[in-house]
Amino acid sequence: MNDRSANPLDKRVVHLRNITKIYRTDALDVPVLHAIDLTVERNEYAAIMGPSGSGKSTLMNILGVLDSPTHGEYFFEGWNIAHRDDFSLSRIRNDRIGFVFQNFSLLPRMTACENVQVPLIYAGVPVRERRRRAEAMLARVGLADRYRHRPGELSGGQKQRVALARALINGPSMILADEPTGNLDSQTSCEIMKLFDSLHADGQTIILVTHEDEIAAHARRTIVLRDGRIIDDRLR
Amino acid sequence: MDLRQSVRIGLIELRSNKLGSFLTMLGVIFGVAAVIASVAIGAGAREQAMEQIAQLGITNIRVRPLVLEGQERVSADQQNPDGLSLVDVKAIAANCPFAHRIAPIREITATPRVAGRTINGTLLAVTPDYRFIVNFHPVRGRFIADLDMNAAEKVCVLGAEVAEDVFGDAVWETISGQWIQIGMDIFRVIGVMEDKRSVSTRASTISVRNINRDIYIPFSVAEKRLRGVNGESALTELIIDIRQRRDVRQAADLIGTILDRTHGGVRDFELVVPLDLLRQAQATQRRFNMVLAAIAAISLLVGGIGIMNIMLASVTQRTREIGIRRALGATRRDIQTQFLLEAVILSLVGGIIGIFAGVILGAIIAHYAGWNTVFSFKAIILSVLVAATVGVAAGLFPARRAAGLHPIEALRYE
C-alpha cells in the first residue's frame, strides 16, 4: 500500500459501494448508514451535510478508516480496504489521509513544530528531515514565527493552522475535515476556509463535514445525508 | 516509530508530572536500596566471618579448657586435676591417625619487661610446629626451632606490634640479640613475626586474639624452667592440624572420645571446629539471604503495583491523546510500546536512584555501626534487571489497555 499511486488511470480516490454500518448493542442493532454508494474523485472539493444523527460523523469515520463498515466495500485509490487489519489501516491513515478536527486535537505538551511532526514519526522519517519539513509546512500555513509555541499559547485560528499543517505533512491523498470552523469566530473561519480553497486550487482533494451552509458553500459539491441515506448529491 | 522518539515522548510525559513520577518510583527505590544495602552488609559480615574462620585454620581443631562450676568442678578436680595437659597431646598423637601436627600452647602469666619497662604483650609457650599450624611466620630472624626446644633455650619471638612498641622503627640488626626480662629470667630476641591483620572479634564463639601482641617462647622452657611462674602444667589451648579437610568432622569426634577417656569422662574442655563454624555461618547466611529476598520481592511487588496504578490512570487521562495518535497513523503496537516504555523508564530510573540510595545507606550503616560492607557489582546489575522486569510486568496490562482502545472512542473521550 505504500507505493504512492495505485492506478494512475483511476481518478477515484474514494469509492464506497453498498456501505452499511450497524451499531450492535446488547439489546438491539442500531442501523446508522444504509447502503451508501459514493465516489469522490481526485481534486474534488466536497461537503457532507446533514442534521445531527444523520450519520455524517459515522460516514466520515469510515471514510477516514477510523472505523470499518458492517457491510459493503470501500475502495481507497482502487484498493478494497473495508476489511483490512489494524496495521494496514493505521498505515493508510498515516500516509494517505489528513485529518482536521473541530477541536483541533493537538497534543498539549508539544510545540507546534513537534505536533506537525507526529505523523512523520510514525512514518519513520529521520528527525532532521522531520523538523525541516514541519517548519516548511508551518511557514506555508502562515505560522513561520510560531514553531516553538505550545497549543496553549496559540489562538483558535492558529491552532487550526497547525492542525492543517499536520494534516498536510505526509502529502495525503485527501483531507478529511470534520467541522473545521466549529470552534472559530466568523473572521477566523473565513481565513481558514480561504486556506482550504487555496489547497484545493493547488490540486488537493478535500472532504468537509459541516452543518453550516456558508462553509459548505466553499465546496464544489454538496452531499446531504438524512437518516443514514444520501438524499441529495449535487455540484454547485 | 523509532525507540529514541518513544523514550523522548515518555520522558516528556514523566517530566510533566515530576512529583507523581517520583512517588510512583519510591516503591522501586526502597526495594532496590534495601537489596543493595543489605546485600552489602551481608557480604561484609560473611567476609568477616570467613576471615576469622580462616584465621583459625580450616583444617584445624582447637581444644580449650572449660572452667567448670559447683559439683562438676569437684568431680573434675578429683578425676583430672591437671585439666588439659601434655598427656592429652600424647594420647591424641598415639590414637588419632588423622592428626598431622599437634601444637600445645600455654599462656604464661608473667609480665615481660625491657630495661624495667613493662611491655603490653601475651606470653605464649609454643612448639616449632605452631607457625605451620596457624600459618604464621617470622619476617625477621627466625622462629623457635627444634634445637631451642631440645636445649630449652631462653629465646623469644615478638609479634609485630610488640616489636614496634619496644624497638620502634629500629632496624633488625639492632633488635636481634636484645634481651627481654620475663619473670626472673632473661630471653634473647631471635625473631619478629609478620604483621597479620587480625579481624576484630564480635562473634564470641570464634574469639580470635590479636596475634600481633603475642610473644613466643619455647614450650620446653615453660615446662622445665618456668614451672614456678604459673605453678600449673595445664595447657591454654591445643591445636590439632588434620591432614585432609574431609576428615575434620570424623577427627573431631575421635579427639572428643580420646579426651573423654584421658579426662575420666569429665567434660572440662571444649572442641572448636572452624569448619563447623564455617558451615554454621553459611547456613545463617542462607537464612539471611532468604529473608532479604522476601523483603526485596515484597517491596518490588508493591513498587510494581504502584507503577501499574499510575500507568492505568495515565491511560485514562490520555485517552484523547491516544485517539489523536491513532488517527495520525500510530498502530496499536506503537501505542503499546509508548506506554510500556514509560513504565520501564519509571522503574529503571527508580532502580538507579535505589542503587545510589542503597550504596549511601550501606555506607552510613557501615560508618555508624562499624560493620564491614562489600558492594557487589553483581547485585547492582541484578537490581537493574529486576527493576526493568518490574517495569515491563507492571506496564504490560496498562499498555495493552491503551493499545486496545478504539480510535473513535478514544477521540470522543472528554
XYZ file of C-alpha atoms in Angstrom:
650
model
C 0.000 0.000 0.000
C 2.981 2.275 0.291
C 3.614 2.931 -3.392
C 2.086 6.319 -3.871
C -0.369 5.713 -6.702
C -2.343 2.539 -7.008
C -3.692 3.071 -10.514
C -2.939 6.298 -12.339
C -5.887 5.835 -14.690
C -8.333 5.539 -11.818
C -9.376 9.039 -10.848
C -11.398 7.811 -7.914
C -9.793 8.495 -4.548
C -12.773 7.135 -2.655
C -15.335 4.671 -3.927
C -17.953 3.349 -1.466
C -20.207 0.511 -2.556
C -23.256 -0.508 -0.581
C -21.705 0.609 2.720
C -23.835 -0.232 5.734
C -22.994 0.453 9.359
C -24.946 -1.095 12.187
C -24.072 -0.426 15.833
C -24.756 -3.532 17.809
C -25.693 -3.092 21.423
C -26.739 -5.811 23.851
C -30.441 -5.382 23.264
C -30.762 -4.219 19.687
C -28.990 -3.316 16.480
C -28.989 0.357 15.530
C -28.503 0.930 11.813
C -26.672 4.195 11.144
C -25.763 4.002 7.464
C -27.928 2.289 4.839
C -26.322 1.057 1.629
C -24.285 4.160 0.894
C -22.782 4.469 -2.593
C -20.359 7.330 -3.009
C -17.460 8.248 -5.260
C -15.047 11.106 -4.713
C -12.553 11.812 -7.480
C -9.156 13.356 -7.336
C -9.122 17.117 -6.722
C -12.755 17.161 -5.696
C -13.897 19.612 -3.026
C -16.941 18.087 -1.368
C -19.044 18.954 1.664
C -21.028 16.317 3.544
C -24.029 17.911 5.234
C -26.897 16.751 7.354
C -28.574 17.248 10.720
C -27.113 15.611 13.778
C -27.909 11.919 13.863
C -27.965 11.723 10.097
C -24.868 9.508 10.122
C -22.419 12.033 8.710
C -19.908 11.513 11.525
C -20.062 7.752 11.029
C -19.557 8.218 7.295
C -16.616 10.484 7.998
C -15.081 7.849 10.353
C -15.482 5.170 7.709
C -14.004 7.419 5.009
C -11.060 8.108 7.345
C -10.683 4.354 8.105
C -11.034 5.066 11.810
C -13.999 2.716 11.719
C -14.908 -0.194 9.490
C -18.307 -0.758 7.840
C -20.589 -3.638 8.819
C -21.242 -4.476 5.145
C -20.158 -3.148 1.804
C -16.912 -2.358 0.094
C -14.599 0.600 0.381
C -12.134 1.169 -2.452
C -9.450 3.625 -1.482
C -7.402 4.579 -4.549
C -8.578 1.367 -6.124
C -7.794 -0.922 -3.185
C -10.555 -2.631 -1.280
C -9.768 -1.801 2.310
C -13.091 -2.480 4.017
C -11.732 -5.378 5.996
C -8.026 -4.779 6.338
C -6.254 -5.308 9.654
C -5.391 -2.580 12.121
C -1.810 -2.236 10.956
C -2.694 -1.592 7.284
C -5.439 0.831 8.225
C -3.018 2.705 10.506
C -0.580 2.959 7.624
C -3.309 4.371 5.332
C -4.326 6.958 7.935
C -0.718 7.901 8.392
C 0.244 8.102 4.766
C -2.863 8.912 2.712
C -5.351 10.792 4.843
C -5.031 14.154 6.569
C -7.449 14.791 9.431
C -8.658 18.183 10.635
C -10.926 18.123 13.680
C -13.348 20.650 15.123
C -11.465 20.797 18.440
C -8.011 20.973 16.748
C -6.818 17.822 18.585
C -3.269 18.986 19.128
C -1.090 17.312 21.755
C -0.941 19.911 24.531
C 2.566 19.190 25.826
C 4.264 19.524 22.463
C 5.261 22.591 20.478
C 3.588 23.469 17.177
C 6.581 22.091 15.317
C 6.522 18.819 17.301
C 2.785 18.447 16.739
C 3.214 18.757 12.990
C 5.947 16.087 13.143
C 3.813 13.388 14.800
C 2.630 11.725 11.527
C 6.238 11.761 10.287
C 7.360 9.965 13.460
C 5.000 7.090 12.713
C 6.096 7.164 9.071
C 9.674 6.606 10.263
C 11.138 9.837 8.875
C 14.515 10.744 10.418
C 14.483 13.533 12.968
C 16.290 16.264 10.971
C 14.170 15.838 7.884
C 11.087 15.804 10.101
C 11.959 19.178 11.560
C 12.814 20.655 8.174
C 9.534 19.519 6.620
C 7.469 20.567 9.644
C 8.954 24.061 9.611
C 8.365 24.396 5.876
C 4.755 23.295 6.278
C 4.135 25.677 9.192
C 5.527 28.501 7.058
C 3.132 27.510 4.270
C 0.070 27.856 6.550
C 1.369 31.222 7.743
C 2.873 30.273 11.122
C 6.568 30.780 10.392
C 7.024 32.595 13.715
C 5.202 30.053 15.909
C 7.384 26.919 15.740
C 8.179 26.781 19.435
C 4.750 27.721 20.777
C 2.622 25.195 22.577
C -1.085 24.899 21.727
C -1.974 26.781 24.916
C -0.074 29.811 23.619
C -1.882 29.894 20.272
C -5.245 31.353 19.218
C -8.002 29.129 17.825
C -7.195 30.055 14.248
C -3.507 29.423 14.783
C -4.273 26.040 16.342
C -6.361 25.069 13.327
C -3.499 26.140 11.046
C -1.134 23.884 12.996
C -3.674 21.055 12.642
C -3.901 21.725 8.908
C -0.108 21.713 8.582
C -0.105 18.368 10.422
C -2.792 17.010 8.050
C -0.746 18.042 5.020
C 2.687 16.950 6.229
C 2.643 13.447 4.694
C 1.237 14.670 1.347
C -2.117 12.913 1.785
C -4.466 11.764 -0.996
C -7.306 13.570 0.715
C -8.035 15.930 3.581
C -10.923 14.984 5.845
C -12.120 17.999 7.822
C -14.789 17.487 10.483
C -16.450 20.856 11.260
C -13.089 22.617 10.864
C -14.542 26.028 11.786
C -16.917 24.834 14.511
C -14.861 26.394 17.300
C -13.829 29.576 15.469
C -15.321 33.049 15.114
C -16.578 34.123 11.696
C -13.488 36.165 10.801
C -11.105 33.298 11.601
C -13.453 30.805 9.939
C -13.197 32.846 6.792
C -9.378 32.754 6.895
C -9.287 29.006 7.467
C -11.745 28.410 4.610
C -9.596 30.542 2.316
C -6.719 28.252 3.191
C -8.808 25.216 2.234
C -9.780 26.939 -1.022
C -6.168 27.611 -1.914
C -5.235 23.978 -1.128
C -7.978 22.868 -3.481
C -6.648 25.244 -6.098
C -3.283 23.504 -5.712
C -4.931 20.189 -6.526
C -5.731 18.792 -3.057
C -8.768 16.521 -2.620
C -10.873 17.830 0.277
C -13.936 16.434 2.042
C -15.603 18.709 4.596
C -18.190 17.613 7.117
C -20.328 20.547 8.231
C -23.828 21.644 9.034
C -23.226 25.309 8.069
C -24.334 26.368 4.609
C -21.733 29.159 4.442
C -18.935 26.677 4.966
C -20.403 24.163 2.580
C -20.687 26.966 0.020
C -16.885 26.872 -0.369
C -17.084 23.338 -1.695
C -17.870 22.462 -5.315
C -20.100 19.554 -4.381
C -22.655 19.050 -1.624
C -23.726 15.653 -0.332
C -26.684 15.689 2.049
C -27.358 12.846 4.445
C -30.518 12.092 6.364
C -31.287 9.031 8.480
C -28.257 7.208 7.134
C -29.067 7.719 3.445
C -27.753 10.158 0.848
C -30.781 12.235 -0.099
C -29.024 14.840 -2.206
C -25.727 14.988 -4.092
C -25.121 17.904 -6.431
C -22.457 20.132 -7.897
C -22.614 23.862 -7.449
C 8.377 4.524 15.222
C 11.915 4.707 16.474
C 12.772 3.889 20.038
C 14.567 7.131 20.750
C 11.436 9.066 19.911
C 9.359 6.818 22.194
C 11.832 7.361 25.007
C 11.656 11.107 24.427
C 7.857 11.140 24.465
C 7.940 9.055 27.633
C 10.392 11.413 29.316
C 8.275 14.460 28.390
C 5.241 12.729 29.898
C 7.023 11.748 33.105
C 8.714 15.112 33.499
C 5.390 16.911 33.220
C 4.338 15.120 36.419
C 7.544 15.093 38.431
C 6.058 14.592 41.901
C 3.723 11.856 40.754
C 6.522 10.070 38.928
C 8.802 10.310 41.957
C 6.168 8.993 44.364
C 5.490 6.152 41.973
C 9.168 5.319 41.838
C 9.501 5.225 45.644
C 8.437 1.596 45.892
C 11.149 0.534 43.456
C 13.653 2.922 45.050
C 13.112 1.413 48.504
C 13.122 -2.120 47.186
C 16.380 -1.748 45.299
C 18.023 0.326 48.066
C 17.104 -2.324 50.644
C 18.557 -5.061 48.482
C 21.784 -3.204 47.710
C 22.380 -2.140 51.321
C 21.567 -5.458 52.924
C 23.459 -7.491 50.350
C 26.470 -5.269 51.057
C 26.098 -5.686 54.819
C 25.512 -9.415 54.481
C 28.535 -9.822 52.238
C 30.613 -7.745 54.659
C 29.544 -9.871 57.624
C 30.230 -13.049 55.693
C 33.649 -11.868 54.615
C 34.487 -11.015 58.216
C 33.285 -14.383 59.490
C 35.205 -16.180 56.753
C 38.342 -14.253 57.598
C 38.037 -15.118 61.283
C 37.404 -18.752 60.488
C 40.264 -18.819 58.008
C 42.476 -17.299 60.678
C 41.630 -20.193 62.960
C 42.608 -22.561 60.146
C 40.084 -24.544 58.188
C 41.746 -27.931 58.804
C 42.390 -27.195 62.460
C 40.620 -28.407 65.551
C 41.128 -26.439 68.715
C 40.717 -27.774 72.215
C 40.266 -25.312 75.041
C 39.855 -25.954 78.763
C 36.485 -25.132 80.272
C 36.114 -23.600 83.703
C 33.535 -25.734 85.497
C 31.327 -24.740 88.390
C 29.900 -26.465 91.501
C 29.577 -30.251 91.561
C 31.156 -30.631 88.138
C 34.205 -28.796 89.358
C 34.528 -31.025 92.360
C 34.462 -34.199 90.262
C 36.827 -32.624 87.716
C 39.322 -31.866 90.469
C 39.112 -35.497 91.642
C 39.216 -37.209 88.250
C 41.518 -34.945 86.273
C 43.227 -32.293 88.374
C 45.611 -31.336 85.563
C 42.933 -30.238 83.104
C 44.227 -30.096 79.536
C 47.807 -31.330 79.603
C 50.611 -32.965 77.639
C 49.070 -36.318 78.460
C 46.279 -35.369 76.087
C 48.792 -34.419 73.395
C 50.416 -37.818 73.617
C 47.066 -39.617 73.644
C 45.897 -37.800 70.517
C 49.206 -38.332 68.724
C 49.017 -42.060 69.503
C 45.325 -42.659 68.750
C 44.226 -40.165 66.116
C 45.584 -41.112 62.661
C 44.079 -38.006 61.078
C 46.279 -35.667 63.105
C 49.155 -34.193 61.142
C 50.653 -31.836 63.709
C 49.713 -31.048 67.266
C 50.596 -27.756 68.887
C 50.174 -27.328 72.626
C 50.010 -23.733 73.789
C 50.440 -22.472 77.286
C 49.842 -18.890 78.229
C 52.337 -17.685 80.838
C 51.037 -15.226 83.396
C 54.172 -13.200 83.784
C 54.954 -9.621 82.910
C 57.557 -9.102 80.210
C 59.862 -6.155 80.738
C 62.576 -4.392 78.785
C 65.010 -2.338 80.852
C 62.468 -2.212 83.661
C 59.661 -1.011 81.383
C 56.556 -3.223 81.188
C 55.599 -4.497 77.735
C 51.991 -4.965 76.732
C 52.036 -8.483 75.312
C 50.738 -12.012 75.786
C 53.344 -14.612 76.636
C 52.794 -17.925 74.891
C 54.870 -21.079 75.181
C 54.674 -22.916 71.859
C 56.385 -25.670 69.871
C 58.160 -25.122 66.499
C 55.116 -26.587 64.715
C 52.972 -23.700 65.856
C 53.849 -21.476 62.946
C 52.902 -24.119 60.368
C 49.622 -24.943 62.040
C 48.419 -21.360 62.181
C 50.295 -20.364 59.038
C 52.051 -17.513 60.776
C 55.706 -16.823 60.053
C 58.548 -14.527 61.087
C 59.605 -11.686 58.789
C 62.871 -11.044 60.607
C 65.203 -13.562 62.192
C 63.709 -16.994 62.802
C 61.026 -18.824 64.707
C 61.566 -21.205 67.617
C 63.399 -24.282 66.327
C 63.764 -27.865 67.480
C 67.226 -27.017 68.806
C 65.748 -24.341 71.067
C 63.229 -26.898 72.273
C 65.767 -29.614 72.984
C 68.148 -27.299 74.740
C 65.361 -25.320 76.384
C 66.976 -22.137 75.156
C 65.736 -18.911 76.626
C 64.823 -17.243 73.348
C 61.732 -15.367 72.233
C 59.978 -14.229 69.046
C 58.000 -10.972 69.125
C 54.690 -10.142 67.490
C 54.816 -7.223 65.068
C 53.092 -4.751 67.396
C 55.164 -5.762 70.403
C 58.348 -5.273 68.389
C 57.212 -1.869 67.281
C 56.303 -0.866 70.859
C 59.647 -1.907 72.207
C 62.055 -1.023 69.440
C 60.130 1.494 67.342
C 61.402 1.570 63.789
C 64.872 0.288 64.679
C 66.475 -1.964 62.070
C 66.533 -5.705 62.687
C 70.320 -5.795 63.231
C 69.929 -3.681 66.364
C 66.896 -5.627 67.593
C 68.485 -9.065 67.116
C 70.044 -10.280 70.294
C 68.347 -7.762 72.555
C 67.107 -9.063 75.857
C 63.657 -9.253 77.360
C 63.005 -9.995 81.001
C 60.230 -12.416 81.828
C 59.639 -13.145 85.496
C 63.114 -13.820 86.854
C 64.565 -14.930 83.526
C 66.180 -13.148 80.584
C 65.193 -14.083 76.997
C 67.081 -13.297 73.835
C 65.073 -11.932 70.858
C 65.592 -14.192 67.828
C 62.780 -13.072 65.501
C 59.878 -10.767 64.724
C 56.625 -12.128 63.315
C 54.829 -10.852 60.223
C 52.120 -8.255 60.765
C 48.875 -10.164 60.449
C 45.796 -8.015 60.180
C 43.525 -9.566 62.736
C 39.806 -9.184 62.408
C 38.154 -7.537 65.351
C 36.127 -10.114 67.183
C 32.436 -9.716 67.698
C 31.246 -13.284 67.287
C 32.135 -14.706 70.686
C 32.292 -18.352 69.549
C 35.119 -17.570 67.178
C 37.192 -15.451 69.577
C 40.420 -14.561 67.817
C 43.204 -12.820 69.718
C 45.289 -10.042 68.317
C 48.256 -12.250 67.494
C 50.422 -9.237 66.740
C 50.674 -8.784 70.520
C 51.972 -12.290 71.186
C 55.458 -13.104 72.483
C 56.510 -16.701 71.811
C 58.936 -18.732 73.876
C 59.895 -22.417 73.506
C 57.415 -24.758 75.137
C 60.185 -26.757 76.788
C 61.402 -23.652 78.595
C 57.977 -23.051 80.089
C 57.814 -26.728 81.041
C 61.243 -27.161 82.588
C 62.439 -23.792 83.758
C 59.376 -21.734 84.469
C 57.330 -24.153 86.475
C 57.484 -21.711 89.337
C 55.965 -18.882 87.359
C 52.409 -20.063 86.994
C 52.568 -23.133 89.128
C 50.448 -25.217 86.761
C 51.165 -27.601 83.960
C 47.793 -27.100 82.264
C 47.593 -26.014 78.630
C 45.763 -22.911 77.481
C 44.984 -24.347 74.082
C 45.687 -27.352 71.951
C 45.642 -27.027 68.184
C 45.470 -30.150 66.052
C 46.057 -29.921 62.313
C 44.171 -32.548 60.299
C 45.718 -33.876 57.092
C 42.592 -33.963 54.942
C 39.793 -31.466 55.092
C 37.188 -34.175 54.603
C 38.382 -35.967 57.766
C 37.951 -32.969 60.052
C 34.469 -33.895 61.284
C 35.427 -37.512 61.980
C 38.686 -36.455 63.624
C 36.822 -34.062 65.912
C 34.598 -36.898 67.124
C 37.597 -39.162 67.644
C 39.517 -36.498 69.588
C 36.451 -35.914 71.751
C 36.377 -39.638 72.565
C 40.111 -39.750 73.296
C 39.911 -36.745 75.609
C 36.861 -38.138 77.393
C 38.938 -41.199 78.231
C 42.054 -39.320 79.378
C 39.908 -36.921 81.432
C 37.985 -39.721 83.106
C 34.714 -38.696 81.495
C 34.838 -35.144 82.750
C 33.935 -32.603 80.113
C 36.341 -29.907 81.248
C 37.262 -28.965 77.689
C 35.582 -27.765 74.553
C 36.259 -28.578 70.939
C 36.220 -25.696 68.481
C 35.999 -26.843 64.870
C 36.376 -23.913 62.469
C 34.897 -25.996 59.651
C 31.700 -26.404 61.684
C 31.659 -22.691 62.410
C 32.049 -22.073 58.700
C 29.090 -24.314 57.948
C 27.018 -22.601 60.613
C 27.961 -19.219 59.215
C 26.955 -20.377 55.751
C 23.625 -21.710 56.982
C 22.916 -18.443 58.779
C 23.863 -16.581 55.644
C 21.422 -18.634 53.602
C 18.570 -17.864 56.001
C 19.522 -14.191 55.965
C 19.567 -14.187 52.178
C 16.123 -15.735 52.070
C 14.655 -13.105 54.376
C 16.379 -10.480 52.264
C 14.957 -11.848 49.038
C 11.473 -11.924 50.577
C 11.715 -8.285 51.685
C 13.015 -7.240 48.284
C 10.314 -9.199 46.473
C 7.562 -7.611 48.573
C 8.780 -4.069 48.125
C 9.338 -4.571 44.400
C 5.858 -6.069 44.121
C 4.398 -3.038 45.886
C 6.513 -0.797 43.651
C 5.239 -2.625 40.598
C 1.630 -2.239 41.700
C 2.266 1.483 42.188
C 3.616 1.771 38.669
C 0.706 -0.191 37.241
C -1.705 2.067 39.113
C -0.242 5.294 37.791
C 0.046 3.879 34.281
C -3.642 2.911 34.310
C -4.508 6.414 35.494
C -2.274 7.806 32.784
C -4.009 5.746 30.086
C -7.391 7.094 31.184
C -6.077 10.630 31.440
C -4.525 10.488 27.997
C -7.294 8.675 26.155
C -7.775 11.597 23.771
C -4.070 11.720 23.061
C -4.196 8.019 22.199
C -7.123 8.719 19.833
C -5.269 11.552 18.132
C -2.144 9.452 17.702
C -4.187 6.597 16.277
C -5.863 8.970 13.798
C -2.452 10.239 12.755
C -1.246 6.743 11.992
C 0.042 5.170 15.217
C -0.502 1.415 15.177
C -1.656 -0.490 18.258
C 1.892 -1.620 18.666
C 3.201 1.984 18.641
C 0.815 2.900 21.449
C 1.668 -0.207 23.436
C 5.386 0.434 23.070
C 4.994 4.013 24.231
C 3.178 3.139 27.452
C 5.340 0.119 28.144
C 8.423 2.249 27.713
C 7.128 4.840 30.157
C 6.620 2.137 32.791
C 10.096 0.760 32.171
C 11.642 4.238 32.357
C 9.852 4.835 35.670
C 11.085 1.613 37.222
C 14.552 1.851 35.712
C 15.091 5.407 36.953
C 13.685 4.255 40.299
C 16.114 1.358 40.263
C 19.097 3.574 39.535
C 18.133 6.035 42.277
C 17.645 2.990 44.510
C 21.169 1.799 43.803
C 22.626 5.146 44.838
C 20.359 5.267 47.902
C 21.404 1.720 48.790
C 25.109 2.456 48.470
C 24.744 5.590 50.604
C 22.580 3.752 53.153
C 25.095 0.921 53.340
C 27.966 3.346 53.782
C 26.121 5.194 56.571
C 25.312 1.949 58.396
C 28.883 0.744 57.916
C 30.188 4.013 59.318
C 27.982 4.207 62.405
C 27.718 0.510 63.263
C 31.334 -0.196 62.344
C 30.310 -3.082 60.110
C 32.066 -4.258 57.047
C 30.172 -3.661 53.802
C 31.034 -5.172 50.461
C 29.199 -3.753 47.426
C 28.947 -6.274 44.668
C 28.670 -5.368 41.012
C 26.533 -8.461 40.551
C 23.889 -7.230 43.000
C 23.758 -3.867 41.228
C 23.316 -5.418 37.777
C 20.715 -7.793 39.156
C 18.802 -4.887 40.709
C 18.699 -3.025 37.401
C 17.450 -6.123 35.600
C 14.821 -6.783 38.243
C 13.699 -3.143 38.127
C 13.325 -3.303 34.346
C 11.387 -6.549 34.651
C 9.080 -4.976 37.225
C 8.530 -2.098 34.784
C 7.620 -4.426 31.926
C 5.366 -6.559 34.131
C 3.618 -3.526 35.622
C 3.354 -1.701 32.318
C 2.121 -4.534 30.137
C -1.506 -4.512 31.266
C -1.989 -0.696 31.065
C -0.130 -0.593 27.749
C -2.343 -3.320 26.307
C -5.410 -1.485 27.504
C -4.164 1.717 25.827
C -3.426 -0.144 22.599
C -6.813 -1.827 22.644
C -8.786 1.437 22.756
C -10.892 2.002 19.664
C -9.656 5.145 17.841
C -13.129 6.686 17.660
C -13.996 6.043 21.307
C -10.623 7.498 22.262
C -11.096 10.574 20.077
C -14.539 11.251 21.527
C -13.361 10.858 25.139
C -13.536 14.077 27.132
